[in-house]
């Protein structure tokens, strides 16, 4: 699915949450993610509010022995997210 985020939304994210980078997860759908500073956490509620209802934001975290917790925010198209959720739920039920 194609996801569009205009420059005004990107500016609002920077104003509200600070400097960030946009990355891409290679494989598994090639989803975009946002990373703030050096993998710091940010207010996911603000991201959701700025991006609007057509984009789902999922906070991902990973603990690194050298750096502590590292956070990123994966972005999904709302319709694509519903399909991903169904697949995850069916996988969990089958275990």
PDB file of N, CA and C in Angstrom:
ATOM      1  N   UNK A   1       0.834  -1.193   0.000  1.00  0.00           N
ATOM      2  CA  UNK A   1       0.000   0.000   0.000  1.00  0.00           C
ATOM      3  C   UNK A   1       0.869   1.242   0.000  1.00  0.00           C
ATOM      4  N   UNK A   2       0.377   2.260  -0.641  1.00  0.00           N
ATOM      5  CA  UNK A   2       1.095   3.529  -0.701  1.00  0.00           C
ATOM      6  C   UNK A   2       0.612   4.426   0.436  1.00  0.00           C
ATOM      7  N   UNK A   3       1.563   5.015   1.135  1.00  0.00           N
ATOM      8  CA  UNK A   3       1.240   5.892   2.248  1.00  0.00           C
ATOM      9  C   UNK A   3       1.840   7.270   1.960  1.00  0.00           C
ATOM     10  N   UNK A   4       1.017   8.298   2.044  1.00  0.00           N
ATOM     11  CA  UNK A   4       1.501   9.654   1.791  1.00  0.00           C
ATOM     12  C   UNK A   4       1.505  10.464   3.078  1.00  0.00           C
ATOM     13  N   UNK A   5       2.638  11.085   3.365  1.00  0.00           N
ATOM     14  CA  UNK A   5       2.757  11.999   4.499  1.00  0.00           C
ATOM     15  C   UNK A   5       3.323  13.289   3.941  1.00  0.00           C
ATOM     16  N   UNK A   6       2.540  14.357   4.011  1.00  0.00           N
ATOM     17  CA  UNK A   6       3.009  15.605   3.407  1.00  0.00           C
ATOM     18  C   UNK A   6       4.018  16.328   4.308  1.00  0.00           C
ATOM     19  N   UNK A   7       4.704  17.274   3.719  1.00  0.00           N
ATOM     20  CA  UNK A   7       5.790  17.988   4.404  1.00  0.00           C
ATOM     21  C   UNK A   7       5.292  18.742   5.636  1.00  0.00           C
ATOM     22  N   UNK A   8       4.054  19.223   5.589  1.00  0.00           N
ATOM     23  CA  UNK A   8       3.509  19.949   6.747  1.00  0.00           C
ATOM     24  C   UNK A   8       3.390  19.029   7.958  1.00  0.00           C
ATOM     25  N   UNK A   9       2.988  17.792   7.742  1.00  0.00           N
ATOM     26  CA  UNK A   9       2.900  16.828   8.857  1.00  0.00           C
ATOM     27  C   UNK A   9       4.290  16.511   9.384  1.00  0.00           C
ATOM     28  N   UNK A  10       5.251  16.372   8.478  1.00  0.00           N
ATOM     29  CA  UNK A  10       6.624  16.098   8.915  1.00  0.00           C
ATOM     30  C   UNK A  10       7.166  17.254   9.749  1.00  0.00           C
ATOM     31  N   UNK A  11       6.857  18.477   9.348  1.00  0.00           N
ATOM     32  CA  UNK A  11       7.293  19.645  10.131  1.00  0.00           C
ATOM     33  C   UNK A  11       6.640  19.659  11.507  1.00  0.00           C
ATOM     34  N   UNK A  12       5.346  19.302  11.567  1.00  0.00           N
ATOM     35  CA  UNK A  12       4.647  19.259  12.855  1.00  0.00           C
ATOM     36  C   UNK A  12       5.246  18.193  13.772  1.00  0.00           C
ATOM     37  N   UNK A  13       5.618  17.058  13.181  1.00  0.00           N
ATOM     38  CA  UNK A  13       6.244  16.002  13.989  1.00  0.00           C
ATOM     39  C   UNK A  13       7.552  16.514  14.577  1.00  0.00           C
ATOM     40  N   UNK A  14       8.352  17.199  13.761  1.00  0.00           N
ATOM     41  CA  UNK A  14       9.624  17.722  14.257  1.00  0.00           C
ATOM     42  C   UNK A  14       9.397  18.773  15.345  1.00  0.00           C
ATOM     43  N   UNK A  15       8.411  19.636  15.165  1.00  0.00           N
ATOM     44  CA  UNK A  15       8.113  20.667  16.171  1.00  0.00           C
ATOM     45  C   UNK A  15       7.658  20.045  17.493  1.00  0.00           C
ATOM     46  N   UNK A  16       6.842  18.994  17.403  1.00  0.00           N
ATOM     47  CA  UNK A  16       6.271  18.381  18.604  1.00  0.00           C
ATOM     48  C   UNK A  16       7.191  17.370  19.281  1.00  0.00           C
ATOM     49  N   UNK A  17       7.946  16.623  18.477  1.00  0.00           N
ATOM     50  CA  UNK A  17       8.693  15.484  19.018  1.00  0.00           C
ATOM     51  C   UNK A  17      10.203  15.604  18.878  1.00  0.00           C
ATOM     52  N   UNK A  18      10.691  16.580  18.122  1.00  0.00           N
ATOM     53  CA  UNK A  18      12.121  16.754  17.940  1.00  0.00           C
ATOM     54  C   UNK A  18      12.621  16.177  16.628  1.00  0.00           C
ATOM     55  N   UNK A  19      13.924  16.313  16.423  1.00  0.00           N
ATOM     56  CA  UNK A  19      14.542  15.817  15.190  1.00  0.00           C
ATOM     57  C   UNK A  19      14.347  14.328  15.047  1.00  0.00           C
ATOM     58  N   UNK A  20      14.167  13.904  13.812  1.00  0.00           N
ATOM     59  CA  UNK A  20      13.949  12.484  13.561  1.00  0.00           C
ATOM     60  C   UNK A  20      14.494  12.095  12.200  1.00  0.00           C
ATOM     61  N   UNK A  21      14.620  10.796  12.020  1.00  0.00           N
ATOM     62  CA  UNK A  21      15.009  10.226  10.735  1.00  0.00           C
ATOM     63  C   UNK A  21      13.900   9.299  10.286  1.00  0.00           C
ATOM     64  N   UNK A  22      13.754   9.170   8.974  1.00  0.00           N
ATOM     65  CA  UNK A  22      12.813   8.216   8.403  1.00  0.00           C
ATOM     66  C   UNK A  22      13.635   7.062   7.854  1.00  0.00           C
ATOM     67  N   UNK A  23      13.267   5.856   8.236  1.00  0.00           N
ATOM     68  CA  UNK A  23      13.963   4.669   7.760  1.00  0.00           C
ATOM     69  C   UNK A  23      12.977   3.694   7.153  1.00  0.00           C
ATOM     70  N   UNK A  24      13.504   2.631   6.611  1.00  0.00           N
ATOM     71  CA  UNK A  24      12.660   1.597   6.011  1.00  0.00           C
ATOM     72  C   UNK A  24      13.099   0.238   6.511  1.00  0.00           C
ATOM     73  N   UNK A  25      12.137  -0.556   6.953  1.00  0.00           N
ATOM     74  CA  UNK A  25      12.399  -1.920   7.375  1.00  0.00           C
ATOM     75  C   UNK A  25      12.423  -2.767   6.108  1.00  0.00           C
ATOM     76  N   UNK A  26      13.545  -3.384   5.818  1.00  0.00           N
ATOM     77  CA  UNK A  26      13.652  -4.183   4.600  1.00  0.00           C
ATOM     78  C   UNK A  26      13.083  -5.573   4.847  1.00  0.00           C
ATOM     79  N   UNK A  27      12.202  -6.000   3.969  1.00  0.00           N
ATOM     80  CA  UNK A  27      11.523  -7.283   4.127  1.00  0.00           C
ATOM     81  C   UNK A  27      10.275  -7.112   4.977  1.00  0.00           C
ATOM     82  N   UNK A  28       9.463  -8.127   5.042  1.00  0.00           N
ATOM     83  CA  UNK A  28       8.244  -8.096   5.870  1.00  0.00           C
ATOM     84  C   UNK A  28       7.367  -6.880   5.586  1.00  0.00           C
ATOM     85  N   UNK A  29       7.247  -6.483   4.349  1.00  0.00           N
ATOM     86  CA  UNK A  29       6.358  -5.382   3.984  1.00  0.00           C
ATOM     87  C   UNK A  29       7.058  -4.071   3.694  1.00  0.00           C
ATOM     88  N   UNK A  30       8.355  -3.980   3.990  1.00  0.00           N
ATOM     89  CA  UNK A  30       9.124  -2.757   3.723  1.00  0.00           C
ATOM     90  C   UNK A  30       8.478  -1.504   4.310  1.00  0.00           C
ATOM     91  N   UNK A  31       8.074  -1.580   5.551  1.00  0.00           N
ATOM     92  CA  UNK A  31       7.407  -0.449   6.201  1.00  0.00           C
ATOM     93  C   UNK A  31       8.397   0.649   6.583  1.00  0.00           C
ATOM     94  N   UNK A  32       7.887   1.866   6.606  1.00  0.00           N
ATOM     95  CA  UNK A  32       8.675   3.010   7.051  1.00  0.00           C
ATOM     96  C   UNK A  32       8.616   3.098   8.571  1.00  0.00           C
ATOM     97  N   UNK A  33       9.654   3.683   9.135  1.00  0.00           N
ATOM     98  CA  UNK A  33       9.642   3.938  10.573  1.00  0.00           C
ATOM     99  C   UNK A  33      10.275   5.290  10.847  1.00  0.00           C
ATOM    100  N   UNK A  34       9.965   5.842  12.007  1.00  0.00           N
ATOM    101  CA  UNK A  34      10.565   7.086  12.477  1.00  0.00           C
ATOM    102  C   UNK A  34      11.460   6.760  13.658  1.00  0.00           C
ATOM    103  N   UNK A  35      12.604   7.419  13.690  1.00  0.00           N
ATOM    104  CA  UNK A  35      13.546   7.265  14.796  1.00  0.00           C
ATOM    105  C   UNK A  35      13.879   8.671  15.293  1.00  0.00           C
ATOM    106  N   UNK A  36      13.725   8.903  16.578  1.00  0.00           N
ATOM    107  CA  UNK A  36      13.955  10.226  17.169  1.00  0.00           C
ATOM    108  C   UNK A  36      15.285  10.233  17.895  1.00  0.00           C
ATOM    109  N   UNK A  37      16.126  11.230  17.570  1.00  0.00           N
ATOM    110  CA  UNK A  37      17.436  11.317  18.197  1.00  0.00           C
ATOM    111  C   UNK A  37      18.178  10.008  18.048  1.00  0.00           C
ATOM    112  N   UNK A  38      18.850   9.585  19.106  1.00  0.00           N
ATOM    113  CA  UNK A  38      19.512   8.286  19.064  1.00  0.00           C
ATOM    114  C   UNK A  38      18.569   7.251  19.669  1.00  0.00           C
ATOM    115  N   UNK A  39      17.544   6.887  18.915  1.00  0.00           N
ATOM    116  CA  UNK A  39      16.584   5.845  19.271  1.00  0.00           C
ATOM    117  C   UNK A  39      15.831   6.146  20.567  1.00  0.00           C
ATOM    118  N   UNK A  40      15.572   7.431  20.863  1.00  0.00           N
ATOM    119  CA  UNK A  40      14.872   7.758  22.106  1.00  0.00           C
ATOM    120  C   UNK A  40      13.359   7.620  21.925  1.00  0.00           C
ATOM    121  N   UNK A  41      12.653   7.483  23.021  1.00  0.00           N
ATOM    122  CA  UNK A  41      11.194   7.370  22.961  1.00  0.00           C
ATOM    123  C   UNK A  41      10.591   8.761  22.768  1.00  0.00           C
ATOM    124  N   UNK A  42       9.376   8.776  22.274  1.00  0.00           N
ATOM    125  CA  UNK A  42       8.641  10.027  22.112  1.00  0.00           C
ATOM    126  C   UNK A  42       7.174   9.755  22.417  1.00  0.00           C
ATOM    127  N   UNK A  43       6.381  10.789  22.429  1.00  0.00           N
ATOM    128  CA  UNK A  43       4.948  10.674  22.750  1.00  0.00           C
ATOM    129  C   UNK A  43       4.202  10.110  21.546  1.00  0.00           C
ATOM    130  N   UNK A  44       3.842   8.834  21.626  1.00  0.00           N
ATOM    131  CA  UNK A  44       3.160   8.182  20.504  1.00  0.00           C
ATOM    132  C   UNK A  44       1.786   8.820  20.254  1.00  0.00           C
ATOM    133  N   UNK A  45       1.168   9.325  21.298  1.00  0.00           N
ATOM    134  CA  UNK A  45      -0.127  10.007  21.137  1.00  0.00           C
ATOM    135  C   UNK A  45      -0.023  11.213  20.220  1.00  0.00           C
ATOM    136  N   UNK A  46       1.063  11.977  20.364  1.00  0.00           N
ATOM    137  CA  UNK A  46       1.276  13.134  19.484  1.00  0.00           C
ATOM    138  C   UNK A  46       1.457  12.691  18.039  1.00  0.00           C
ATOM    139  N   UNK A  47       2.223  11.612  17.840  1.00  0.00           N
ATOM    140  CA  UNK A  47       2.431  11.101  16.480  1.00  0.00           C
ATOM    141  C   UNK A  47       1.106  10.691  15.850  1.00  0.00           C
ATOM    142  N   UNK A  48       0.303   9.962  16.596  1.00  0.00           N
ATOM    143  CA  UNK A  48      -0.985   9.497  16.097  1.00  0.00           C
ATOM    144  C   UNK A  48      -1.875  10.681  15.737  1.00  0.00           C
ATOM    145  N   UNK A  49      -1.892  11.684  16.600  1.00  0.00           N
ATOM    146  CA  UNK A  49      -2.717  12.868  16.365  1.00  0.00           C
ATOM    147  C   UNK A  49      -2.270  13.608  15.097  1.00  0.00           C
ATOM    148  N   UNK A  50      -0.981  13.777  14.925  1.00  0.00           N
ATOM    149  CA  UNK A  50      -0.453  14.505  13.761  1.00  0.00           C
ATOM    150  C   UNK A  50      -0.677  13.734  12.462  1.00  0.00           C
ATOM    151  N   UNK A  51      -0.413  12.427  12.491  1.00  0.00           N
ATOM    152  CA  UNK A  51      -0.497  11.627  11.268  1.00  0.00           C
ATOM    153  C   UNK A  51      -1.932  11.344  10.837  1.00  0.00           C
ATOM    154  N   UNK A  52      -2.858  11.366  11.770  1.00  0.00           N
ATOM    155  CA  UNK A  52      -4.262  11.185  11.424  1.00  0.00           C
ATOM    156  C   UNK A  52      -4.682   9.725  11.354  1.00  0.00           C
ATOM    157  N   UNK A  53      -5.975   9.508  11.079  1.00  0.00           N
ATOM    158  CA  UNK A  53      -6.558   8.168  11.174  1.00  0.00           C
ATOM    159  C   UNK A  53      -6.153   7.180  10.080  1.00  0.00           C
ATOM    160  N   UNK A  54      -5.581   7.654   9.003  1.00  0.00           N
ATOM    161  CA  UNK A  54      -5.245   6.729   7.904  1.00  0.00           C
ATOM    162  C   UNK A  54      -3.911   6.008   8.128  1.00  0.00           C
ATOM    163  N   UNK A  55      -3.145   6.429   9.146  1.00  0.00           N
ATOM    164  CA  UNK A  55      -1.842   5.814   9.429  1.00  0.00           C
ATOM    165  C   UNK A  55      -1.829   5.288  10.860  1.00  0.00           C
ATOM    166  N   UNK A  56      -1.401   4.047  11.010  1.00  0.00           N
ATOM    167  CA  UNK A  56      -1.263   3.428  12.330  1.00  0.00           C
ATOM    168  C   UNK A  56       0.204   3.510  12.731  1.00  0.00           C
ATOM    169  N   UNK A  57       0.441   3.895  13.979  1.00  0.00           N
ATOM    170  CA  UNK A  57       1.803   3.998  14.509  1.00  0.00           C
ATOM    171  C   UNK A  57       1.978   2.909  15.554  1.00  0.00           C
ATOM    172  N   UNK A  58       3.030   2.112  15.410  1.00  0.00           N
ATOM    173  CA  UNK A  58       3.328   1.063  16.395  1.00  0.00           C
ATOM    174  C   UNK A  58       4.715   1.334  16.983  1.00  0.00           C
ATOM    175  N   UNK A  59       4.763   1.453  18.308  1.00  0.00           N
ATOM    176  CA  UNK A  59       6.047   1.663  18.979  1.00  0.00           C
ATOM    177  C   UNK A  59       6.786   0.339  19.088  1.00  0.00           C
ATOM    178  N   UNK A  60       8.032   0.333  18.658  1.00  0.00           N
ATOM    179  CA  UNK A  60       8.895  -0.835  18.771  1.00  0.00           C
ATOM    180  C   UNK A  60      10.039  -0.483  19.707  1.00  0.00           C
ATOM    181  N   UNK A  61      10.431  -1.428  20.552  1.00  0.00           N
ATOM    182  CA  UNK A  61      11.556  -1.170  21.460  1.00  0.00           C
ATOM    183  C   UNK A  61      12.445  -2.405  21.521  1.00  0.00           C
ATOM    184  N   UNK A  62      13.700  -2.137  21.797  1.00  0.00           N
ATOM    185  CA  UNK A  62      14.681  -3.204  21.892  1.00  0.00           C
ATOM    186  C   UNK A  62      15.718  -2.776  22.924  1.00  0.00           C
ATOM    187  N   UNK A  63      16.117  -3.702  23.785  1.00  0.00           N
ATOM    188  CA  UNK A  63      17.116  -3.372  24.797  1.00  0.00           C
ATOM    189  C   UNK A  63      18.500  -3.710  24.282  1.00  0.00           C
ATOM    190  N   UNK A  64      19.397  -2.747  24.364  1.00  0.00           N
ATOM    191  CA  UNK A  64      20.788  -2.915  23.952  1.00  0.00           C
ATOM    192  C   UNK A  64      21.651  -2.833  25.209  1.00  0.00           C
ATOM    193  N   UNK A  65      22.518  -3.811  25.429  1.00  0.00           N
ATOM    194  CA  UNK A  65      23.356  -3.834  26.636  1.00  0.00           C
ATOM    195  C   UNK A  65      24.236  -2.600  26.777  1.00  0.00           C
ATOM    196  N   UNK A  66      24.658  -2.020  25.662  1.00  0.00           N
ATOM    197  CA  UNK A  66      25.527  -0.846  25.707  1.00  0.00           C
ATOM    198  C   UNK A  66      24.756   0.466  25.834  1.00  0.00           C
ATOM    199  N   UNK A  67      23.566   0.538  25.223  1.00  0.00           N
ATOM    200  CA  UNK A  67      22.846   1.816  25.124  1.00  0.00           C
ATOM    201  C   UNK A  67      21.549   1.875  25.913  1.00  0.00           C
ATOM    202  N   UNK A  68      21.071   0.755  26.374  1.00  0.00           N
ATOM    203  CA  UNK A  68      19.766   0.735  27.036  1.00  0.00           C
ATOM    204  C   UNK A  68      18.656   0.558  26.009  1.00  0.00           C
ATOM    205  N   UNK A  69      17.476   1.072  26.335  1.00  0.00           N
ATOM    206  CA  UNK A  69      16.327   0.914  25.454  1.00  0.00           C
ATOM    207  C   UNK A  69      16.444   1.782  24.220  1.00  0.00           C
ATOM    208  N   UNK A  70      16.094   1.209  23.086  1.00  0.00           N
ATOM    209  CA  UNK A  70      16.086   1.915  21.800  1.00  0.00           C
ATOM    210  C   UNK A  70      14.672   1.807  21.231  1.00  0.00           C
ATOM    211  N   UNK A  71      14.137   2.925  20.774  1.00  0.00           N
ATOM    212  CA  UNK A  71      12.751   2.980  20.308  1.00  0.00           C
ATOM    213  C   UNK A  71      12.682   3.435  18.857  1.00  0.00           C
ATOM    214  N   UNK A  72      11.717   2.880  18.148  1.00  0.00           N
ATOM    215  CA  UNK A  72      11.372   3.371  16.814  1.00  0.00           C
ATOM    216  C   UNK A  72       9.859   3.245  16.670  1.00  0.00           C
ATOM    217  N   UNK A  73       9.321   3.880  15.647  1.00  0.00           N
ATOM    218  CA  UNK A  73       7.878   3.955  15.462  1.00  0.00           C
ATOM    219  C   UNK A  73       7.547   3.561  14.031  1.00  0.00           C
ATOM    220  N   UNK A  74       7.023   2.343  13.870  1.00  0.00           N
ATOM    221  CA  UNK A  74       6.705   1.817  12.546  1.00  0.00           C
ATOM    222  C   UNK A  74       5.366   2.374  12.092  1.00  0.00           C
ATOM    223  N   UNK A  75       5.294   2.741  10.812  1.00  0.00           N
ATOM    224  CA  UNK A  75       4.097   3.334  10.230  1.00  0.00           C
ATOM    225  C   UNK A  75       3.431   2.346   9.284  1.00  0.00           C
ATOM    226  N   UNK A  76       2.122   2.187   9.437  1.00  0.00           N
ATOM    227  CA  UNK A  76       1.343   1.287   8.592  1.00  0.00           C
ATOM    228  C   UNK A  76       0.149   2.027   8.014  1.00  0.00           C
ATOM    229  N   UNK A  77      -0.192   1.729   6.794  1.00  0.00           N
ATOM    230  CA  UNK A  77      -1.452   2.174   6.219  1.00  0.00           C
ATOM    231  C   UNK A  77      -2.578   1.476   7.002  1.00  0.00           C
ATOM    232  N   UNK A  78      -3.645   2.193   7.321  1.00  0.00           N
ATOM    233  CA  UNK A  78      -4.738   1.653   8.152  1.00  0.00           C
ATOM    234  C   UNK A  78      -5.288   0.336   7.586  1.00  0.00           C
ATOM    235  N   UNK A  79      -5.518   0.265   6.275  1.00  0.00           N
ATOM    236  CA  UNK A  79      -6.087  -0.947   5.674  1.00  0.00           C
ATOM    237  C   UNK A  79      -5.093  -2.108   5.761  1.00  0.00           C
ATOM    238  N   UNK A  80      -3.846  -1.809   5.516  1.00  0.00           N
ATOM    239  CA  UNK A  80      -2.801  -2.827   5.609  1.00  0.00           C
ATOM    240  C   UNK A  80      -2.686  -3.326   7.049  1.00  0.00           C
ATOM    241  N   UNK A  81      -2.811  -2.405   8.007  1.00  0.00           N
ATOM    242  CA  UNK A  81      -2.705  -2.749   9.419  1.00  0.00           C
ATOM    243  C   UNK A  81      -3.765  -3.759   9.821  1.00  0.00           C
ATOM    244  N   UNK A  82      -4.982  -3.581   9.334  1.00  0.00           N
ATOM    245  CA  UNK A  82      -6.064  -4.508   9.669  1.00  0.00           C
ATOM    246  C   UNK A  82      -5.704  -5.926   9.228  1.00  0.00           C
ATOM    247  N   UNK A  83      -5.125  -6.061   8.048  1.00  0.00           N
ATOM    248  CA  UNK A  83      -4.705  -7.373   7.548  1.00  0.00           C
ATOM    249  C   UNK A  83      -3.564  -7.954   8.393  1.00  0.00           C
ATOM    250  N   UNK A  84      -2.609  -7.115   8.745  1.00  0.00           N
ATOM    251  CA  UNK A  84      -1.480  -7.557   9.587  1.00  0.00           C
ATOM    252  C   UNK A  84      -2.001  -8.037  10.940  1.00  0.00           C
ATOM    253  N   UNK A  85      -2.944  -7.292  11.519  1.00  0.00           N
ATOM    254  CA  UNK A  85      -3.531  -7.667  12.803  1.00  0.00           C
ATOM    255  C   UNK A  85      -4.229  -9.024  12.724  1.00  0.00           C
ATOM    256  N   UNK A  86      -4.992  -9.244  11.664  1.00  0.00           N
ATOM    257  CA  UNK A  86      -5.678 -10.526  11.493  1.00  0.00           C
ATOM    258  C   UNK A  86      -4.671 -11.676  11.418  1.00  0.00           C
ATOM    259  N   UNK A  87      -3.585 -11.467  10.660  1.00  0.00           N
ATOM    260  CA  UNK A  87      -2.563 -12.512  10.536  1.00  0.00           C
ATOM    261  C   UNK A  87      -1.899 -12.796  11.879  1.00  0.00           C
ATOM    262  N   UNK A  88      -1.581 -11.743  12.631  1.00  0.00           N
ATOM    263  CA  UNK A  88      -0.951 -11.935  13.946  1.00  0.00           C
ATOM    264  C   UNK A  88      -1.871 -12.693  14.886  1.00  0.00           C
ATOM    265  N   UNK A  89      -3.149 -12.311  14.898  1.00  0.00           N
ATOM    266  CA  UNK A  89      -4.110 -12.963  15.794  1.00  0.00           C
ATOM    267  C   UNK A  89      -4.286 -14.424  15.455  1.00  0.00           C
ATOM    268  N   UNK A  90      -4.335 -14.747  14.162  1.00  0.00           N
ATOM    269  CA  UNK A  90      -4.503 -16.148  13.777  1.00  0.00           C
ATOM    270  C   UNK A  90      -3.250 -16.954  14.125  1.00  0.00           C
ATOM    271  N   UNK A  91      -2.091 -16.309  14.020  1.00  0.00           N
ATOM    272  CA  UNK A  91      -0.838 -16.982  14.391  1.00  0.00           C
ATOM    273  C   UNK A  91      -0.812 -17.275  15.889  1.00  0.00           C
ATOM    274  N   UNK A  92      -1.246 -16.295  16.704  1.00  0.00           N
ATOM    275  CA  UNK A  92      -1.277 -16.486  18.156  1.00  0.00           C
ATOM    276  C   UNK A  92      -2.273 -17.562  18.562  1.00  0.00           C
ATOM    277  N   UNK A  93      -3.414 -17.611  17.886  1.00  0.00           N
ATOM    278  CA  UNK A  93      -4.435 -18.602  18.225  1.00  0.00           C
ATOM    279  C   UNK A  93      -3.984 -20.005  17.895  1.00  0.00           C
ATOM    280  N   UNK A  94      -3.142 -20.144  16.868  1.00  0.00           N
ATOM    281  CA  UNK A  94      -2.704 -21.468  16.456  1.00  0.00           C
ATOM    282  C   UNK A  94      -1.604 -22.029  17.355  1.00  0.00           C
ATOM    283  N   UNK A  95      -1.061 -21.205  18.248  1.00  0.00           N
ATOM    284  CA  UNK A  95       0.021 -21.688  19.144  1.00  0.00           C
ATOM    285  C   UNK A  95      -0.541 -22.361  20.361  1.00  0.00           C
TER     286      UNK A  95
END
